[in-house]
Amino acid sequence: MTTDDPASDSDGSQDTGAQTARATSFGAVATAYDAGRPTFPADAVVWVLGAGRGLQVLDLGAGTGKLAAVAAELGHDVIAVDPSPEMLEVCRRRSRIDTMVGAAESIPLAHASVDAVIVGQAFHWFDHARALPEIARVLRPNGILGLLWNNADTVVPWVRRTFQVIQGDGVGGSDRFDPEPLVEQSNLFTMLEFARFRHWHDLDRNTLKQLAMSHSRVATLKESAARRSWSRST
């Protein structure tokens, strides 16, 4: 039950100053991110990777390893790559996941080294012109690229109000981001498919606060402004 931060427009254009500040803000809130953000439904990961086990999987922009952990629990060999050492420090507390500091635009893996690349709640932060060729480079022939997002069910009134406060400019976030044109125009991937999976994320007052604090718009506010935003949402 969350959506991610508004980042780039669907055409890939970015306000680079604000974008950089927000994209690099997560390390400072790694603990809040891990406590407040939801995991990903196993059914969705199986839909992306297939029902088998033992794939070499790269979780790119892995953060604290929420998505990587699901893939590892399904029996895959997972490498988590993220530019934030602080986020990866939390990720290392999870079992059966290897970690490497690195960026989507310069992946620290060899050519044709993984069967699948999965990206959870992060693709909209990438420099797509550079990241998509890098993803294609590390994938083996017939490899899989899976892009996943958790989005809030804003039909629920209190959820909608909460995310209006968190996002500032209205709800939507990654709901407004469409990766399909970027992937298609790259001419690097074929057979694009789309699916939705419903799941629940249980929150109490404290974890709801952690969720709010983990969003880049709140994370980049001054402390007093962040407190005001949180007070408005509770």
mmCIF file of C-alpha atoms in Angstrom:
data_model
loop_
_atom_site.group_PDB
_atom_site.id
_atom_site.type_symbol
_atom_site.label_atom_id
_atom_site.label_comp_id
_atom_site.label_asym_id
_atom_site.label_seq_id
_atom_site.Cartn_x
_atom_site.Cartn_y
_atom_site.Cartn_z
ATOM 1 C CA MET A 1 0.000 0.000 0.000
ATOM 2 C CA THR A 2 2.361 2.666 -1.188
ATOM 3 C CA THR A 3 3.297 4.628 -4.225
ATOM 4 C CA ASP A 4 6.707 6.007 -4.980
ATOM 5 C CA ASP A 5 7.872 9.558 -5.501
ATOM 6 C CA PRO A 6 7.188 11.546 -8.645
ATOM 7 C CA ALA A 7 10.424 11.604 -10.558
ATOM 8 C CA SER A 8 10.663 11.967 -14.313
ATOM 9 C CA ASP A 9 7.924 12.517 -16.838
ATOM 10 C CA SER A 10 6.871 9.659 -19.073
ATOM 11 C CA ASP A 11 9.036 11.061 -21.863
ATOM 12 C CA GLY A 12 12.091 10.692 -19.630
ATOM 13 C CA SER A 13 12.681 14.426 -19.094
ATOM 14 C CA GLN A 14 14.022 15.358 -15.691
ATOM 15 C CA ASP A 15 14.648 18.420 -13.536
ATOM 16 C CA THR A 16 18.217 17.336 -12.914
ATOM 17 C CA GLY A 17 18.926 19.435 -9.805
ATOM 18 C CA ALA A 18 15.868 18.394 -7.855
ATOM 19 C CA GLN A 19 16.020 14.914 -9.371
ATOM 20 C CA THR A 20 19.574 14.325 -8.164
ATOM 21 C CA ALA A 21 18.828 15.604 -4.659
ATOM 22 C CA ARG A 22 15.774 13.396 -4.320
ATOM 23 C CA ALA A 23 17.316 10.331 -5.974
ATOM 24 C CA THR A 24 20.250 10.441 -3.552
ATOM 25 C CA SER A 25 18.145 11.125 -0.460
ATOM 26 C CA PHE A 26 17.290 7.530 0.401
ATOM 27 C CA GLY A 27 20.532 6.605 2.154
ATOM 28 C CA ALA A 28 19.780 9.033 4.967
ATOM 29 C CA VAL A 29 16.394 7.388 5.554
ATOM 30 C CA ALA A 30 17.396 3.743 4.970
ATOM 31 C CA THR A 31 16.020 2.554 8.320
ATOM 32 C CA ALA A 32 12.708 4.343 7.755
ATOM 33 C CA TYR A 33 12.545 2.968 4.225
ATOM 34 C CA ASP A 34 12.985 -0.595 5.421
ATOM 35 C CA ALA A 35 10.471 -0.198 8.243
ATOM 36 C CA GLY A 36 7.782 1.658 6.308
ATOM 37 C CA ARG A 37 7.885 0.433 2.735
ATOM 38 C CA PRO A 38 6.033 -2.740 1.707
ATOM 39 C CA THR A 39 7.524 -5.873 0.266
ATOM 40 C CA PHE A 40 6.447 -7.170 -3.159
ATOM 41 C CA PRO A 41 3.914 -9.957 -3.708
ATOM 42 C CA ALA A 42 5.538 -13.304 -4.473
ATOM 43 C CA ASP A 43 2.936 -13.929 -7.193
ATOM 44 C CA ALA A 44 4.196 -10.888 -9.075
ATOM 45 C CA VAL A 45 7.810 -12.026 -8.869
ATOM 46 C CA VAL A 46 6.863 -15.524 -10.045
ATOM 47 C CA TRP A 47 4.980 -13.938 -12.961
ATOM 48 C CA VAL A 48 8.162 -12.092 -13.931
ATOM 49 C CA LEU A 49 10.737 -14.831 -13.340
ATOM 50 C CA GLY A 50 8.698 -17.971 -13.923
ATOM 51 C CA ALA A 51 7.915 -20.813 -11.566
ATOM 52 C CA GLY A 52 11.384 -22.395 -11.609
ATOM 53 C CA ARG A 53 14.341 -21.826 -9.293
ATOM 54 C CA GLY A 54 18.035 -21.114 -9.575
ATOM 55 C CA LEU A 55 18.132 -18.114 -11.926
ATOM 56 C CA GLN A 56 20.944 -15.602 -11.635
ATOM 57 C CA VAL A 57 18.976 -12.463 -10.794
ATOM 58 C CA LEU A 58 20.142 -8.864 -10.532
ATOM 59 C CA ASP A 59 18.007 -6.574 -8.380
ATOM 60 C CA LEU A 60 18.981 -3.150 -9.732
ATOM 61 C CA GLY A 61 18.369 -0.141 -7.528
ATOM 62 C CA ALA A 62 17.759 -2.702 -4.817
ATOM 63 C CA GLY A 63 17.594 -0.322 -1.863
ATOM 64 C CA THR A 64 17.214 -2.256 1.363
ATOM 65 C CA GLY A 65 16.487 -5.483 -0.504
ATOM 66 C CA LYS A 66 12.702 -5.688 -0.296
ATOM 67 C CA LEU A 67 12.377 -7.159 -3.792
ATOM 68 C CA ALA A 68 15.663 -9.073 -3.668
ATOM 69 C CA ALA A 69 14.463 -10.923 -0.568
ATOM 70 C CA VAL A 70 11.353 -12.180 -2.356
ATOM 71 C CA ALA A 71 13.413 -13.456 -5.290
ATOM 72 C CA ALA A 72 15.864 -15.158 -2.916
ATOM 73 C CA GLU A 73 13.031 -16.812 -0.992
ATOM 74 C CA LEU A 74 11.771 -18.207 -4.303
ATOM 75 C CA GLY A 75 15.094 -20.002 -4.730
ATOM 76 C CA HIS A 76 17.018 -17.680 -7.041
ATOM 77 C CA ASP A 77 20.622 -16.484 -6.724
ATOM 78 C CA VAL A 78 20.327 -12.735 -6.202
ATOM 79 C CA ILE A 79 22.785 -9.881 -6.519
ATOM 80 C CA ALA A 80 21.526 -6.556 -5.133
ATOM 81 C CA VAL A 81 23.091 -3.442 -6.677
ATOM 82 C CA ASP A 82 22.388 0.058 -5.367
ATOM 83 C CA PRO A 83 24.322 3.348 -5.338
ATOM 84 C CA SER A 84 23.669 3.870 -1.612
ATOM 85 C CA PRO A 85 25.995 2.108 0.839
ATOM 86 C CA GLU A 86 23.539 2.944 3.627
ATOM 87 C CA MET A 87 20.683 1.180 1.867
ATOM 88 C CA LEU A 88 22.871 -1.839 1.113
ATOM 89 C CA GLU A 89 23.978 -2.008 4.745
ATOM 90 C CA VAL A 90 20.362 -2.760 5.626
ATOM 91 C CA CYS A 91 20.066 -5.157 2.687
ATOM 92 C CA ARG A 92 23.043 -7.190 3.974
ATOM 93 C CA ARG A 93 21.021 -8.155 7.049
ATOM 94 C CA ARG A 94 18.883 -10.323 4.772
ATOM 95 C CA SER A 95 20.047 -13.845 3.988
ATOM 96 C CA ARG A 96 21.044 -15.305 0.623
ATOM 97 C CA ILE A 97 21.641 -11.941 -1.095
ATOM 98 C CA ASP A 98 24.978 -10.694 -2.433
ATOM 99 C CA THR A 99 25.404 -6.919 -2.573
ATOM 100 C CA MET A 100 27.432 -4.504 -4.668
ATOM 101 C CA VAL A 101 27.555 -0.712 -4.711
ATOM 102 C CA GLY A 102 26.801 0.468 -8.229
ATOM 103 C CA ALA A 103 24.452 2.407 -10.472
ATOM 104 C CA ALA A 104 22.024 1.412 -13.198
ATOM 105 C CA GLU A 105 23.982 3.543 -15.642
ATOM 106 C CA SER A 106 27.212 1.629 -14.960
ATOM 107 C CA ILE A 107 26.374 -1.843 -13.678
ATOM 108 C CA PRO A 108 29.372 -3.531 -11.990
ATOM 109 C CA LEU A 109 28.752 -6.910 -13.635
ATOM 110 C CA ALA A 110 30.188 -8.682 -16.650
ATOM 111 C CA HIS A 111 28.557 -8.949 -20.058
ATOM 112 C CA ALA A 112 25.794 -11.606 -20.228
ATOM 113 C CA SER A 113 26.154 -12.509 -16.553
ATOM 114 C CA VAL A 114 22.528 -12.718 -15.347
ATOM 115 C CA ASP A 115 19.306 -14.391 -16.436
ATOM 116 C CA ALA A 116 17.039 -11.615 -15.193
ATOM 117 C CA VAL A 117 17.130 -8.011 -14.051
ATOM 118 C CA ILE A 118 14.390 -6.912 -11.681
ATOM 119 C CA VAL A 119 13.777 -3.334 -10.591
ATOM 120 C CA GLY A 120 11.431 -2.526 -7.722
ATOM 121 C CA GLN A 121 10.268 1.022 -7.132
ATOM 122 C CA ALA A 122 13.373 2.471 -8.796
ATOM 123 C CA PHE A 123 13.247 2.473 -12.602
ATOM 124 C CA HIS A 124 11.740 5.973 -12.771
ATOM 125 C CA TRP A 125 14.909 7.326 -11.092
ATOM 126 C CA PHE A 126 17.271 5.942 -13.744
ATOM 127 C CA ASP A 127 18.895 7.818 -16.607
ATOM 128 C CA HIS A 128 17.095 5.594 -19.093
ATOM 129 C CA ALA A 129 19.233 6.407 -22.134
ATOM 130 C CA ARG A 130 22.237 5.006 -20.273
ATOM 131 C CA ALA A 131 20.593 2.415 -18.029
ATOM 132 C CA LEU A 132 18.669 0.416 -20.631
ATOM 133 C CA PRO A 133 21.766 -0.439 -22.723
ATOM 134 C CA GLU A 134 23.556 -1.427 -19.512
ATOM 135 C CA ILE A 135 20.696 -3.708 -18.523
ATOM 136 C CA ALA A 136 20.729 -5.292 -21.987
ATOM 137 C CA ARG A 137 24.513 -5.740 -21.733
ATOM 138 C CA VAL A 138 24.414 -7.791 -18.507
ATOM 139 C CA LEU A 139 21.458 -9.941 -19.574
ATOM 140 C CA ARG A 140 22.021 -13.318 -21.189
ATOM 141 C CA PRO A 141 20.207 -14.138 -24.443
ATOM 142 C CA ASN A 142 16.447 -14.347 -23.878
ATOM 143 C CA GLY A 143 16.955 -12.698 -20.488
ATOM 144 C CA ILE A 144 14.148 -11.046 -18.556
ATOM 145 C CA LEU A 145 13.676 -7.433 -17.476
ATOM 146 C CA GLY A 146 10.996 -7.014 -14.807
ATOM 147 C CA LEU A 147 9.909 -3.555 -13.624
ATOM 148 C CA LEU A 148 7.756 -3.533 -10.491
ATOM 149 C CA TRP A 149 6.014 -0.806 -8.502
ATOM 150 C CA ASN A 150 3.802 -0.750 -5.427
ATOM 151 C CA ASN A 151 1.045 1.831 -5.858
ATOM 152 C CA ALA A 152 -1.373 3.115 -3.263
ATOM 153 C CA ASP A 153 -5.054 2.274 -3.435
ATOM 154 C CA THR A 154 -6.179 5.902 -3.409
ATOM 155 C CA VAL A 155 -9.838 4.906 -3.679
ATOM 156 C CA VAL A 156 -9.600 4.625 0.122
ATOM 157 C CA PRO A 157 -10.138 8.205 1.419
ATOM 158 C CA TRP A 158 -7.529 8.225 4.211
ATOM 159 C CA VAL A 159 -4.931 6.694 1.891
ATOM 160 C CA ARG A 160 -5.582 9.381 -0.703
ATOM 161 C CA ARG A 161 -5.306 12.166 1.885
ATOM 162 C CA THR A 162 -2.088 10.726 3.284
ATOM 163 C CA PHE A 163 -0.402 10.571 -0.108
ATOM 164 C CA GLN A 164 -1.597 14.039 -1.056
ATOM 165 C CA VAL A 165 0.402 15.274 1.942
ATOM 166 C CA ILE A 166 3.444 13.076 1.264
ATOM 167 C CA GLN A 167 3.677 13.924 -2.422
ATOM 168 C CA GLY A 168 2.735 17.575 -2.167
ATOM 169 C CA ASP A 169 1.504 17.917 -5.741
ATOM 170 C CA GLY A 170 -1.216 15.310 -5.517
ATOM 171 C CA VAL A 171 -1.276 11.561 -5.583
ATOM 172 C CA GLY A 172 0.012 9.476 -8.412
ATOM 173 C CA GLY A 173 3.776 9.175 -8.153
ATOM 174 C CA SER A 174 4.889 6.215 -10.165
ATOM 175 C CA ASP A 175 1.222 5.723 -11.167
ATOM 176 C CA ARG A 176 1.883 8.630 -13.531
ATOM 177 C CA PHE A 177 5.093 7.106 -14.866
ATOM 178 C CA ASP A 178 4.747 4.821 -17.876
ATOM 179 C CA PRO A 179 7.930 2.852 -18.647
ATOM 180 C CA GLU A 180 6.561 1.201 -21.784
ATOM 181 C CA PRO A 181 7.474 3.945 -24.315
ATOM 182 C CA LEU A 182 11.017 4.171 -22.953
ATOM 183 C CA VAL A 183 11.556 0.421 -23.139
ATOM 184 C CA GLU A 184 9.982 0.125 -26.597
ATOM 185 C CA GLN A 185 11.921 3.056 -28.048
ATOM 186 C CA SER A 186 15.208 1.590 -26.862
ATOM 187 C CA ASN A 187 14.774 -1.291 -29.358
ATOM 188 C CA LEU A 188 16.573 -3.515 -26.863
ATOM 189 C CA PHE A 189 13.632 -5.527 -25.520
ATOM 190 C CA THR A 190 10.678 -7.342 -27.057
ATOM 191 C CA MET A 191 7.454 -9.034 -25.929
ATOM 192 C CA LEU A 192 6.408 -6.412 -23.373
ATOM 193 C CA GLU A 193 3.724 -7.597 -20.966
ATOM 194 C CA PHE A 194 1.841 -5.958 -18.100
ATOM 195 C CA ALA A 195 0.015 -7.309 -15.049
ATOM 196 C CA ARG A 196 -1.405 -6.080 -11.723
ATOM 197 C CA PHE A 197 -1.353 -7.911 -8.398
ATOM 198 C CA ARG A 198 -3.256 -6.843 -5.291
ATOM 199 C CA HIS A 199 -1.644 -7.166 -1.879
ATOM 200 C CA TRP A 200 -1.797 -5.592 1.553
ATOM 201 C CA HIS A 201 0.703 -3.677 3.660
ATOM 202 C CA ASP A 202 -0.193 -3.464 7.355
ATOM 203 C CA LEU A 203 0.802 -0.207 9.059
ATOM 204 C CA ASP A 204 0.488 1.212 12.545
ATOM 205 C CA ARG A 205 1.039 4.865 13.426
ATOM 206 C CA ASN A 206 4.819 4.457 13.704
ATOM 207 C CA THR A 207 5.318 2.523 10.468
ATOM 208 C CA LEU A 208 3.041 4.969 8.640
ATOM 209 C CA LYS A 209 5.356 7.733 9.849
ATOM 210 C CA GLN A 210 8.370 5.753 8.609
ATOM 211 C CA LEU A 211 6.666 5.321 5.246
ATOM 212 C CA ALA A 212 6.143 9.073 4.967
ATOM 213 C CA MET A 213 9.703 9.859 6.019
ATOM 214 C CA SER A 214 11.089 7.430 3.419
ATOM 215 C CA HIS A 215 9.645 9.364 0.474
ATOM 216 C CA SER A 216 12.167 11.611 -1.199
ATOM 217 C CA ARG A 217 10.012 14.738 -1.071
ATOM 218 C CA VAL A 218 9.805 14.444 2.725
ATOM 219 C CA ALA A 219 13.388 13.196 3.105
ATOM 220 C CA THR A 220 14.726 16.317 1.392
ATOM 221 C CA LEU A 221 12.676 18.738 3.489
ATOM 222 C CA LYS A 222 14.222 20.548 6.418
ATOM 223 C CA GLU A 223 13.455 18.795 9.691
ATOM 224 C CA SER A 224 10.835 21.318 10.822
ATOM 225 C CA ALA A 225 9.017 21.140 7.481
ATOM 226 C CA ALA A 226 9.104 17.345 7.568
ATOM 227 C CA ARG A 227 7.509 17.414 11.010
ATOM 228 C CA ARG A 228 4.757 19.703 9.699
ATOM 229 C CA SER A 229 4.096 17.366 6.772
ATOM 230 C CA TRP A 230 3.838 14.400 9.104
ATOM 231 C CA SER A 231 1.545 16.302 11.479
ATOM 232 C CA ARG A 232 -0.795 17.105 8.588
ATOM 233 C CA SER A 233 -1.042 13.445 7.599
ATOM 234 C CA THR A 234 -1.988 12.130 11.055
#
